[in-house]
Amino acid sequence: MTPEIFKGLSITFRSMFRKKNTVQYPEERKPTSPRFHGRHLLNRYDDGLERCIGCELCAYACPADAIYVQGADNTPDERYSVGERYAAIYQINYNRCIFCGLCIEACPTRALTMTNEYELSEPTRADLVYDKQRLLAPVPAGAKAPPHVDAVDGQPSIARYGPQASLSQESVEPVWALLREAESREADRDLPADEAVPR
Ligand code: SF4
Ligand code: SF4
């Protein structure tokens, strides 16, 4: 018995001289790794236009059903994004999000990225549903907040974005098709063999 006590105490004694890993949070904050998955950010172009084209691929890819997107059409006099559509409503529910990053992988325009910010506590569950205004990046210095107009001095200013300007829900249809196929395969796997849809 006695040797076991000394053996146990020797571990305690050795640990007293090891480097401490305890951090005095919140006074002291350890930097996260550069690729840490924290709070999301909806990015803008340098002129202030939103990168999000309201295609909903992020919502479709989310395994926790934490994203809600409702798209709307841009018009020549009221343009929010570079594509044909923009996100009229964009919400991320942080009560549900598991910070897996699948949504940012699915985004075709790099509109959605994740920051290193991890302090996401709120007083109520409703406050943890972040809307578009809370998720959008600030308007860059010197730029104008949307809506913009398409033509400036008679020139189609939107043309400078090239093919990006024609990104629409139709242009991401091949990705949608792949996701639908994967989802239907998953659904079949859950069914008993005699009920699965034949292919
Ligand atoms: S990080 Fe994962 S769980 Fe959170 S919104 Fe994106 S896809 Fe959904
Ligand atoms: S996938 Fe990207 S562009 Fe499409 S709705 Fe989500 S954030 Fe917007």
CSV table of C-alpha atoms and ligand atoms in Angstrom, one decimal:
chain,number,residue,atom,x,y,z
A,1,MET,CA,0.0,0.0,0.0
A,2,THR,CA,2.7,2.5,1.0
A,3,PRO,CA,4.7,2.2,-2.2
A,4,GLU,CA,1.4,3.0,-4.2
A,5,ILE,CA,0.9,6.2,-2.1
A,6,PHE,CA,4.5,7.4,-2.9
A,7,LYS,CA,4.0,6.5,-6.5
A,8,GLY,CA,0.8,8.5,-6.7
A,9,LEU,CA,2.4,11.5,-4.8
A,10,SER,CA,5.4,11.4,-7.1
A,11,ILE,CA,3.1,12.1,-10.1
A,12,THR,CA,1.6,15.1,-8.1
A,13,PHE,CA,5.1,16.3,-7.3
A,14,ARG,CA,6.4,16.1,-10.9
A,15,SER,CA,3.2,17.9,-12.2
A,16,MET,CA,4.0,20.9,-9.9
A,17,PHE,CA,7.0,21.8,-12.0
A,18,ARG,CA,5.3,21.3,-15.4
A,19,LYS,CA,4.4,24.3,-17.6
A,20,LYS,CA,0.8,25.4,-16.7
A,21,ASN,CA,-1.8,25.2,-19.5
A,22,THR,CA,-4.5,27.1,-17.5
A,23,VAL,CA,-5.4,30.4,-19.1
A,24,GLN,CA,-7.0,33.2,-17.0
A,25,TYR,CA,-10.0,33.7,-19.3
A,26,PRO,CA,-11.6,36.2,-20.0
A,27,GLU,CA,-8.7,38.5,-18.8
A,28,GLU,CA,-6.3,36.4,-20.9
A,29,ARG,CA,-7.3,35.1,-24.4
A,30,LYS,CA,-5.2,32.5,-26.2
A,31,PRO,CA,-5.1,33.1,-30.0
A,32,THR,CA,-7.0,30.4,-31.9
A,33,SER,CA,-5.4,28.4,-34.7
A,34,PRO,CA,-5.7,30.3,-38.0
A,35,ARG,CA,-8.2,27.8,-39.4
A,36,PHE,CA,-10.4,27.7,-36.3
A,37,HIS,CA,-14.1,27.6,-37.2
A,38,GLY,CA,-15.8,30.5,-35.4
A,39,ARG,CA,-18.6,33.0,-36.2
A,40,HIS,CA,-19.6,33.3,-39.8
A,41,LEU,CA,-19.0,36.4,-42.0
A,42,LEU,CA,-20.9,37.4,-45.2
A,43,ASN,CA,-18.3,39.1,-47.3
A,44,ARG,CA,-18.5,42.1,-49.6
A,45,TYR,CA,-16.6,43.2,-52.7
A,46,ASP,CA,-14.4,46.3,-52.4
A,47,ASP,CA,-17.2,48.6,-53.7
A,48,GLY,CA,-19.6,47.4,-51.0
A,49,LEU,CA,-21.7,45.0,-53.1
A,50,GLU,CA,-22.5,41.7,-51.3
A,51,ARG,CA,-20.9,38.5,-52.5
A,52,CYS,CA,-23.9,36.4,-51.5
A,53,ILE,CA,-26.2,35.6,-54.5
A,54,GLY,CA,-28.9,34.0,-52.4
A,55,CYS,CA,-28.4,30.5,-54.0
A,56,GLU,CA,-29.2,28.7,-50.8
A,57,LEU,CA,-26.4,26.1,-51.3
A,58,CYS,CA,-25.0,26.8,-47.8
A,59,ALA,CA,-28.5,26.1,-46.3
A,60,TYR,CA,-28.7,22.9,-48.3
A,61,ALA,CA,-25.3,21.7,-47.3
A,62,CYS,CA,-25.9,22.4,-43.6
A,63,PRO,CA,-26.3,19.1,-41.6
A,64,ALA,CA,-27.9,20.9,-38.7
A,65,ASP,CA,-30.4,22.9,-40.7
A,66,ALA,CA,-29.1,26.1,-39.1
A,67,ILE,CA,-29.2,28.4,-42.2
A,68,TYR,CA,-32.2,30.1,-43.7
A,69,VAL,CA,-31.9,32.0,-46.9
A,70,GLN,CA,-34.6,33.7,-49.0
A,71,GLY,CA,-33.3,35.1,-52.3
A,72,ALA,CA,-34.7,38.0,-54.3
A,73,ASP,CA,-33.9,39.5,-57.8
A,74,ASN,CA,-31.5,42.4,-58.2
A,75,THR,CA,-32.9,45.1,-60.5
A,76,PRO,CA,-30.9,47.7,-62.5
A,77,ASP,CA,-31.8,50.4,-60.0
A,78,GLU,CA,-31.5,48.3,-56.9
A,79,ARG,CA,-28.5,46.0,-56.8
A,80,TYR,CA,-27.3,44.4,-53.7
A,81,SER,CA,-25.0,41.6,-55.1
A,82,VAL,CA,-23.0,41.0,-58.2
A,83,GLY,CA,-25.2,38.1,-59.4
A,84,GLU,CA,-28.8,38.0,-60.6
A,85,ARG,CA,-30.1,37.4,-57.1
A,86,TYR,CA,-29.2,38.4,-53.6
A,87,ALA,CA,-30.1,37.2,-50.2
A,88,ALA,CA,-33.1,39.2,-49.0
A,89,ILE,CA,-33.2,37.2,-45.8
A,90,TYR,CA,-30.2,35.4,-44.4
A,91,GLN,CA,-30.1,33.9,-41.0
A,92,ILE,CA,-27.8,31.5,-39.1
A,93,ASN,CA,-29.2,29.9,-36.0
A,94,TYR,CA,-26.3,29.4,-33.5
A,95,ASN,CA,-28.5,27.3,-31.3
A,96,ARG,CA,-28.1,24.7,-33.9
A,97,CYS,CA,-24.8,25.3,-35.6
A,98,ILE,CA,-22.0,22.8,-35.0
A,99,PHE,CA,-19.3,24.8,-36.7
A,100,CYS,CA,-18.5,22.0,-39.1
A,101,GLY,CA,-17.7,24.4,-42.0
A,102,LEU,CA,-19.7,22.5,-44.7
A,103,CYS,CA,-21.6,25.7,-45.5
A,104,ILE,CA,-18.5,27.7,-46.4
A,105,GLU,CA,-17.3,24.8,-48.6
A,106,ALA,CA,-20.6,24.8,-50.5
A,107,CYS,CA,-20.6,28.6,-51.2
A,108,PRO,CA,-19.8,29.2,-54.9
A,109,THR,CA,-18.8,32.8,-54.5
A,110,ARG,CA,-16.8,32.7,-51.2
A,111,ALA,CA,-19.5,34.9,-49.8
A,112,LEU,CA,-19.6,32.9,-46.6
A,113,THR,CA,-16.5,32.4,-44.5
A,114,MET,CA,-15.8,31.7,-40.9
A,115,THR,CA,-13.9,34.0,-38.5
A,116,ASN,CA,-11.9,33.0,-35.4
A,117,GLU,CA,-14.5,34.6,-33.1
A,118,TYR,CA,-15.9,32.1,-30.6
A,119,GLU,CA,-17.6,34.3,-28.0
A,120,LEU,CA,-21.2,33.8,-29.1
A,121,SER,CA,-23.2,33.8,-25.9
A,122,GLU,CA,-26.4,35.8,-25.8
A,123,PRO,CA,-29.0,36.3,-23.1
A,124,THR,CA,-31.8,34.5,-25.0
A,125,ARG,CA,-32.1,31.7,-27.6
A,126,ALA,CA,-33.8,34.1,-30.0
A,127,ASP,CA,-30.7,36.4,-29.9
A,128,LEU,CA,-28.6,33.5,-31.1
A,129,VAL,CA,-30.4,33.6,-34.5
A,130,TYR,CA,-28.1,36.0,-36.3
A,131,ASP,CA,-29.7,37.9,-39.2
A,132,LYS,CA,-28.0,39.3,-42.3
A,133,GLN,CA,-27.1,42.6,-40.8
A,134,ARG,CA,-25.2,41.0,-37.9
A,135,LEU,CA,-23.4,38.6,-40.3
A,136,LEU,CA,-22.5,41.1,-43.1
A,137,ALA,CA,-19.0,42.4,-43.2
A,138,PRO,CA,-18.7,46.2,-42.8
A,139,VAL,CA,-18.8,48.4,-45.9
A,140,PRO,CA,-15.2,49.0,-46.9
A,141,ALA,CA,-13.8,52.5,-46.4
A,142,GLY,CA,-14.8,54.8,-49.2
A,143,ALA,CA,-17.4,52.4,-50.6
A,144,LYS,CA,-21.1,52.8,-50.8
A,145,ALA,CA,-23.6,50.5,-49.0
A,146,PRO,CA,-26.0,48.7,-51.4
A,147,PRO,CA,-28.4,49.2,-53.1
A,148,HIS,CA,-26.3,50.3,-56.1
A,149,VAL,CA,-27.4,51.2,-59.6
A,150,ASP,CA,-26.1,49.1,-62.5
A,151,ALA,CA,-25.1,52.0,-64.8
A,152,VAL,CA,-22.7,54.8,-63.8
A,153,ASP,CA,-22.4,57.7,-66.2
A,154,GLY,CA,-24.2,55.6,-68.8
A,155,GLN,CA,-21.7,52.8,-68.5
A,156,PRO,CA,-22.8,49.4,-67.1
A,157,SER,CA,-20.6,49.4,-64.0
A,158,ILE,CA,-21.6,45.8,-63.1
A,159,ALA,CA,-19.9,44.6,-66.3
A,160,ARG,CA,-16.5,44.9,-64.6
A,161,TYR,CA,-17.2,41.7,-62.7
A,162,GLY,CA,-17.3,39.6,-65.9
A,163,PRO,CA,-18.7,36.1,-65.7
A,164,GLN,CA,-19.3,36.5,-61.9
A,165,ALA,CA,-22.1,39.0,-62.7
A,166,SER,CA,-24.1,36.2,-64.4
A,167,LEU,CA,-23.9,33.8,-61.4
A,168,SER,CA,-27.5,32.8,-60.7
A,169,GLN,CA,-29.4,30.0,-59.2
A,170,GLU,CA,-29.4,28.3,-62.6
A,171,SER,CA,-25.6,28.4,-62.8
A,172,VAL,CA,-25.3,26.5,-59.6
A,173,GLU,CA,-27.8,23.9,-60.7
A,174,PRO,CA,-25.2,21.2,-61.3
A,175,VAL,CA,-24.2,21.5,-57.6
A,176,TRP,CA,-27.8,21.3,-56.6
A,177,ALA,CA,-28.2,18.2,-58.7
A,178,LEU,CA,-25.2,16.5,-57.0
A,179,LEU,CA,-26.6,17.4,-53.6
A,180,ARG,CA,-30.1,16.1,-54.4
A,181,GLU,CA,-28.6,12.8,-55.7
A,182,ALA,CA,-26.5,12.4,-52.5
A,183,GLU,CA,-29.6,13.1,-50.4
A,184,SER,CA,-31.7,10.6,-52.2
A,185,ARG,CA,-29.0,8.0,-51.8
A,186,GLU,CA,-29.0,8.7,-48.0
A,187,ALA,CA,-32.8,8.4,-47.9
A,188,ASP,CA,-32.6,5.0,-49.7
A,189,ARG,CA,-30.0,3.8,-47.3
A,190,ASP,CA,-32.4,4.5,-44.4
A,191,LEU,CA,-35.2,2.4,-45.9
A,192,PRO,CA,-35.6,-1.4,-45.5
A,193,ALA,CA,-34.1,-3.1,-48.6
A,194,ASP,CA,-37.5,-4.1,-50.0
A,195,GLU,CA,-38.8,-0.5,-49.8
A,196,ALA,CA,-35.8,1.3,-51.4
A,197,VAL,CA,-36.4,3.1,-54.7
A,198,PRO,CA,-34.8,1.0,-57.6
A,199,ARG,CA,-32.2,2.8,-59.8
B,1,SF4,S1,-20.9,25.5,-39.8
B,1,SF4,FE1,-22.0,23.5,-40.2
B,1,SF4,S2,-23.7,23.5,-38.8
B,1,SF4,FE2,-22.9,25.6,-38.8
B,1,SF4,S3,-24.2,26.7,-40.3
B,1,SF4,FE3,-22.3,25.9,-41.4
B,1,SF4,S4,-22.9,23.9,-42.2
B,1,SF4,FE4,-24.4,24.4,-40.7
B,2,SF4,S1,-24.0,29.5,-50.7
B,2,SF4,FE1,-22.9,31.5,-50.6
B,2,SF4,S2,-23.9,32.7,-52.2
B,2,SF4,FE2,-25.2,30.9,-51.8
B,2,SF4,S3,-26.7,31.7,-50.3
B,2,SF4,FE3,-25.1,30.7,-49.2
B,2,SF4,S4,-23.7,32.4,-48.7
B,2,SF4,FE4,-25.0,33.1,-50.3
